[in-house]
Amino acid sequence: MERKGKPKTPRYLAVGRIISPHGIRGEVEVDVHTDFPQRFQPGARFLVGERKSEMTVESVRPYRKRLLIKFREIPDRTRADVWRGAWIHIPVEEAWPLEEDEYYEYQILGLDVWSDEGEYLGQVDHIIYTGANDVYVIRGPEGEILLPAIKDVILDVDLEKGRMTVHLLPGLVETTRRS
């Protein structure tokens, strides 16, 4: 009952989102959505908003748990306000390489999930970020299963086949299956 779970590679990856203007000189408060916040440095270029407008970082500084970024293309607060809520992207080809057994979200979403006993469980629907470890939400014929993304559970990820093999710890499915 394989469902061709091989995820499609997107053209762009979101690495941040503009939350609001900050001050009067065009700085914007950015919520970072990448494990590599150092990519936001002066001279770095990004594609911003639905139209993917190219913007270059002029300056960046930490602010609370976010970053304050001044883009060359945003001269003042009025222009900054236009970008409120806009996503900041990079072309997928510019994604930084990950360590072994690490994956970008787009690579995991949509994978077919099979138990190590050969039972089809469903597809990865979305990911819950808990801080300690990610939790993969699997939607399948029996409902929803929550699987912690830990080595004892996730045995293999085969991106070419679009397949994830997992070991169901005792009691895991019974306690997490939801209709």
XYZ file of N, CA and C in Angstrom, residues 2-151:
450
model
N 1.962 1.230 -0.728
C 2.856 2.380 -0.794
C 2.178 3.526 -1.531
N 2.396 4.745 -1.062
C 1.653 5.886 -1.591
C 2.533 6.926 -2.261
N 3.701 6.536 -2.684
C 4.590 7.483 -3.369
C 4.843 8.709 -2.506
N 5.407 8.487 -1.342
C 5.601 9.568 -0.393
C 6.823 10.422 -0.619
N 7.459 10.313 -1.782
C 8.669 11.096 -2.009
C 8.323 12.579 -2.073
N 8.820 13.361 -1.107
C 8.504 14.794 -1.085
C 9.094 15.520 -2.290
N 8.405 16.562 -2.723
C 8.902 17.404 -3.803
C 9.868 18.424 -3.217
N 10.920 18.699 -3.961
C 11.874 19.709 -3.525
C 11.326 21.083 -3.884
N 11.190 21.954 -2.891
C 10.686 23.303 -3.184
C 11.762 24.141 -3.867
N 11.362 25.231 -4.460
C 12.328 26.148 -5.083
C 12.994 27.042 -4.041
N 12.251 27.330 -2.954
C 12.751 28.255 -1.936
C 12.525 27.673 -0.546
N 13.374 28.092 0.391
C 13.203 27.728 1.795
C 13.018 29.001 2.605
N 12.052 28.990 3.496
C 11.845 30.132 4.392
C 12.885 30.065 5.501
N 13.568 31.179 5.745
C 14.578 31.234 6.801
C 14.233 32.271 7.865
N 13.160 33.017 7.637
C 12.748 34.016 8.615
C 11.450 34.678 8.195
N 10.918 35.464 9.113
C 9.681 36.201 8.827
C 9.770 37.579 9.461
N 9.431 38.597 8.695
C 9.426 39.959 9.215
C 8.199 40.120 10.102
N 8.435 40.480 11.355
C 7.352 40.628 12.324
C 6.795 42.046 12.296
N 7.697 43.026 12.348
C 7.239 44.415 12.407
C 8.403 45.364 12.142
N 8.079 46.634 11.847
C 9.129 47.652 11.761
C 9.692 47.910 13.155
N 10.908 48.445 13.197
C 11.514 48.817 14.476
C 12.212 50.159 14.277
N 11.775 51.149 14.989
C 12.374 52.472 14.849
C 11.915 53.165 13.576
N 12.617 54.255 13.231
C 12.193 55.071 12.082
C 13.113 54.942 10.868
N 14.197 54.183 10.989
C 15.187 54.122 9.907
C 15.079 52.883 9.024
N 13.965 52.170 9.123
C 13.746 51.045 8.214
C 14.177 49.687 8.726
N 14.594 49.604 9.978
C 14.918 48.283 10.521
C 13.639 47.472 10.682
N 13.779 46.152 10.569
C 12.643 45.262 10.790
C 13.025 44.201 11.814
N 12.042 43.813 12.604
C 12.226 42.740 13.574
C 11.935 41.427 12.856
N 12.882 40.492 12.924
C 12.773 39.239 12.182
C 12.766 38.050 13.133
N 11.767 37.196 12.961
C 11.702 35.922 13.664
C 12.464 34.916 12.801
N 13.537 34.368 13.333
C 14.422 33.490 12.567
C 13.842 32.074 12.512
N 13.803 31.499 11.317
C 13.288 30.143 11.103
C 14.357 29.261 10.466
N 15.553 29.310 10.997
C 16.651 28.497 10.489
C 17.556 28.129 11.651
N 18.225 26.995 11.511
C 19.222 26.602 12.502
C 20.545 27.312 12.254
N 20.584 28.141 11.220
C 21.802 28.850 10.848
C 21.562 30.360 10.832
N 21.315 30.971 11.996
C 21.040 32.412 12.019
C 22.224 33.246 11.534
N 23.413 32.657 11.514
C 24.595 33.383 11.051
C 24.519 33.712 9.560
N 23.560 33.125 8.852
C 23.398 33.470 7.434
C 22.920 34.908 7.275
N 22.327 35.480 8.349
C 21.898 36.880 8.326
C 23.096 37.746 8.704
N 23.857 38.153 7.719
C 25.026 38.993 7.957
C 25.071 40.077 6.886
N 25.751 41.189 7.164
C 25.824 42.255 6.161
C 26.315 41.723 4.815
N 25.613 42.121 3.769
C 25.951 41.676 2.420
C 25.154 40.465 1.954
N 24.550 39.733 2.890
C 23.760 38.555 2.510
C 22.501 39.000 1.772
N 22.119 38.220 0.753
C 20.936 38.562 -0.034
C 19.841 37.528 0.187
N 18.605 38.027 0.236
C 17.441 37.179 0.467
C 16.332 37.564 -0.495
N 15.370 36.680 -0.622
C 14.178 36.921 -1.428
C 13.022 37.084 -0.455
N 12.371 38.243 -0.500
C 11.399 38.599 0.536
C 10.000 38.745 -0.049
N 9.033 38.203 0.682
C 7.630 38.351 0.316
C 7.186 37.397 -0.777
N 5.909 37.499 -1.127
C 5.323 36.614 -2.136
C 5.984 36.772 -3.499
N 6.405 37.985 -3.814
C 7.031 38.232 -5.120
C 8.530 37.956 -5.108
N 9.048 37.546 -3.977
C 10.468 37.216 -3.826
C 11.361 38.383 -4.258
N 11.088 39.556 -3.685
C 11.896 40.743 -3.966
C 13.278 40.565 -3.358
N 14.311 40.794 -4.155
C 15.671 40.607 -3.662
C 16.054 41.756 -2.735
N 16.567 41.396 -1.555
C 16.995 42.399 -0.578
C 18.347 41.999 -0.003
N 19.140 43.025 0.313
C 20.481 42.823 0.842
C 20.559 43.351 2.267
N 21.138 42.549 3.153
C 21.295 42.945 4.551
C 22.371 44.024 4.649
N 21.999 45.134 5.265
C 22.944 46.224 5.512
C 23.557 46.078 6.902
N 22.704 45.768 7.882
C 23.196 45.549 9.246
C 22.250 44.592 9.959
N 22.763 43.981 11.003
C 21.962 43.031 11.782
C 22.441 43.064 13.226
N 21.498 42.952 14.143
C 21.848 42.898 15.561
C 20.787 42.099 16.307
N 21.194 41.427 17.386
C 20.219 40.659 18.165
C 19.244 41.580 18.882
N 18.019 41.088 19.043
C 16.986 41.847 19.744
C 16.034 40.845 20.371
N 16.057 40.788 21.701
C 15.276 39.788 22.424
C 15.622 38.419 21.856
N 14.644 37.641 21.419
C 14.946 36.326 20.833
C 14.870 36.375 19.311
N 14.978 37.577 18.762
C 14.884 37.778 17.319
C 16.094 38.567 16.836
N 16.032 39.002 15.592
C 17.066 39.858 15.026
C 16.437 41.150 14.529
N 17.192 42.232 14.631
C 16.817 43.486 13.976
C 17.695 43.587 12.737
N 17.050 43.667 11.588
C 17.776 43.690 10.322
C 17.427 44.963 9.563
N 18.463 45.590 9.036
C 18.295 46.742 8.151
C 18.631 46.255 6.746
N 17.617 46.244 5.876
C 17.829 45.910 4.468
C 18.072 47.201 3.694
N 18.995 47.186 2.756
C 19.289 48.380 1.941
C 18.042 48.901 1.234
N 17.164 48.013 0.862
C 15.991 48.373 0.067
C 14.839 48.945 0.892
N 14.996 48.986 2.202
C 13.939 49.531 3.070
C 14.496 50.775 3.765
N 14.185 51.977 3.251
C 14.805 53.195 3.761
C 14.194 53.760 5.046
N 12.917 53.442 5.322
C 12.278 54.082 6.474
C 11.160 53.201 7.036
N 10.576 53.665 8.134
C 9.537 52.896 8.817
C 8.309 52.658 7.935
N 7.933 53.651 7.145
C 6.759 53.504 6.285
C 6.955 52.351 5.309
N 8.114 52.292 4.682
C 8.405 51.193 3.745
C 8.568 49.875 4.497
N 9.109 49.930 5.707
C 9.269 48.710 6.509
C 7.915 48.107 6.854
N 6.938 48.963 7.111
C 5.612 48.480 7.500
C 4.951 47.673 6.378
N 5.293 47.975 5.141
C 4.749 47.241 3.990
C 5.143 45.763 4.058
N 6.295 45.481 4.654
C 6.836 44.117 4.685
C 6.411 43.328 5.925
N 5.573 43.917 6.764
C 5.102 43.224 7.974
C 4.486 41.869 7.587
N 4.963 40.803 8.218
C 4.434 39.462 7.966
C 5.052 38.745 6.772
N 5.942 39.408 6.037
C 6.541 38.794 4.844
C 7.578 37.740 5.233
N 7.568 36.652 4.491
C 8.557 35.596 4.693
C 9.849 35.951 3.975
N 10.961 35.556 4.574
C 12.290 35.759 4.003
C 12.770 34.394 3.516
N 13.146 34.315 2.227
C 13.508 33.037 1.617
C 14.933 33.044 1.079
N 15.407 31.819 0.850
C 16.622 31.596 0.070
C 16.280 30.559 -0.997
N 16.989 30.564 -2.131
C 16.813 29.463 -3.081
C 17.267 28.162 -2.409
N 16.580 27.072 -2.677
C 16.899 25.806 -2.013
C 18.353 25.391 -2.281
N 18.900 25.799 -3.425
C 20.294 25.454 -3.743
C 21.277 26.100 -2.766
N 20.845 27.161 -2.083
C 21.723 27.846 -1.132
C 21.578 27.321 0.293
N 20.791 26.265 0.466
C 20.645 25.675 1.807
C 21.985 25.097 2.236
N 22.343 25.336 3.470
C 23.611 24.836 3.976
C 23.514 23.337 4.214
N 24.614 22.612 3.981
C 24.573 21.164 4.184
C 24.341 20.818 5.656
N 23.643 19.715 5.865
C 23.349 19.258 7.221
C 24.245 18.079 7.575
N 24.291 17.772 8.847
C 25.037 16.608 9.319
C 24.304 15.336 8.888
N 24.998 14.210 8.986
C 24.372 12.921 8.691
C 23.169 12.720 9.613
N 22.106 12.151 9.079
C 20.855 11.906 9.815
C 20.138 13.190 10.221
N 20.439 14.311 9.573
C 19.683 15.548 9.752
C 19.015 15.866 8.424
N 17.811 16.435 8.506
C 17.036 16.681 7.296
C 16.339 18.024 7.396
N 16.113 18.621 6.235
C 15.263 19.797 6.188
C 13.815 19.337 6.270
N 12.964 20.195 6.791
C 11.551 19.871 6.966
C 10.921 19.361 5.663
N 11.210 20.023 4.556
C 10.599 19.617 3.285
C 10.985 18.196 2.882
N 12.123 17.704 3.363
C 12.549 16.351 3.031
C 11.763 15.293 3.812
N 11.254 15.661 4.975
C 10.537 14.725 5.849
C 9.033 14.726 5.559
N 8.472 15.902 5.337
C 7.027 16.000 5.113
C 6.610 15.194 3.888
N 5.581 14.367 4.051
C 5.067 13.566 2.947
C 5.683 12.191 2.804
N 6.733 11.882 3.580
C 7.322 10.548 3.492
C 6.314 9.489 3.921
N 6.348 8.330 3.244
C 5.587 7.173 3.692
C 6.290 6.603 4.914
N 5.520 6.216 5.914
C 6.098 5.695 7.151
C 5.665 4.242 7.327
N 6.661 3.381 7.517
C 6.444 1.950 7.703
C 7.097 1.514 9.005
N 6.460 0.573 9.688
C 7.082 0.015 10.893
C 8.145 -0.989 10.461
N 9.050 -1.314 11.361
C 10.072 -2.310 11.059
C 9.472 -3.713 10.954
N 8.181 -3.846 11.241
C 7.480 -5.124 11.075
C 6.682 -5.153 9.772
N 6.829 -4.113 8.943
C 6.196 -4.095 7.633
C 4.809 -3.488 7.576
N 4.346 -2.849 8.654
C 3.013 -2.243 8.670
C 3.091 -0.809 8.148
N 2.206 -0.495 7.178
C 2.128 0.875 6.679
C 1.400 1.716 7.717
N 2.022 2.807 8.165
C 1.443 3.649 9.215
C 0.822 4.928 8.676
N 1.292 5.404 7.537
C 0.767 6.644 6.976
C 1.881 7.506 6.422
N 1.610 8.809 6.352
C 2.591 9.767 5.853
C 2.857 10.840 6.899
N 4.074 11.385 6.858
C 4.410 12.483 7.761
C 3.597 13.698 7.320
N 2.697 14.149 8.202
C 1.795 15.258 7.892
C 2.389 16.603 8.305
N 2.923 16.651 9.504
C 3.596 17.863 9.969
C 4.524 17.511 11.123
N 5.271 18.498 11.558
C 6.272 18.300 12.603
C 5.963 19.240 13.751
N 6.024 18.693 14.967
C 5.863 19.511 16.172
C 7.264 19.732 16.740
N 7.609 20.990 16.960
C 8.923 21.334 17.501
C 8.781 21.542 19.000
N 9.373 20.641 19.777
C 9.190 20.677 21.230
C 10.355 21.318 21.969
N 11.476 21.452 21.316
C 12.666 21.956 21.988
C 13.616 20.820 22.309
N 13.101 19.738 22.899
C 13.940 18.586 23.230
C 14.217 17.771 21.963
N 13.177 17.309 21.322
C 13.289 16.604 20.047
C 12.018 16.875 19.245
N 12.156 16.785 17.936
C 10.980 16.970 17.090
C 10.042 15.784 17.257
N 8.774 16.004 16.944
C 7.779 14.934 16.944
C 7.125 14.937 15.568
N 7.181 13.782 14.886
C 6.562 13.651 13.572
C 5.117 13.214 13.752
N 4.210 13.935 13.117
C 2.793 13.592 13.162
C 2.481 12.803 11.892
N 2.108 11.535 12.087
C 1.830 10.623 10.986
C 0.321 10.487 10.828
N -0.179 10.728 9.621
C -1.606 10.512 9.331
C -1.715 9.272 8.465
N -2.550 8.340 8.931
C -2.689 7.097 8.184
C -4.054 6.480 8.342
N -4.187 5.252 7.879
C -5.480 4.573 7.894
C -6.058 4.387 9.293
N -5.214 4.340 10.303
C -5.670 4.137 11.684
C -5.791 5.444 12.464
N -5.613 6.565 11.792
C -5.685 7.857 12.475
C -4.328 8.524 12.542
N -4.096 9.244 13.610
C -2.882 10.039 13.780
C -1.970 9.370 14.803
N -0.678 9.321 14.470
C 0.326 8.764 15.377
C 1.392 9.827 15.586
N 1.817 10.007 16.827
C 2.894 10.941 17.153
C 4.160 10.137 17.404
N 5.196 10.404 16.616
C 6.453 9.675 16.751
C 7.579 10.630 17.119
N 8.251 10.382 18.247
C 9.396 11.228 18.587
C 10.539 10.972 17.604
N 11.180 12.018 17.163
C 12.280 11.897 16.206
C 13.571 11.609 16.968
N 13.657 10.376 17.447
C 14.843 9.924 18.178
C 15.350 8.645 17.526
N 16.635 8.338 17.729
C 17.263 7.191 17.065
C 16.596 5.861 17.405
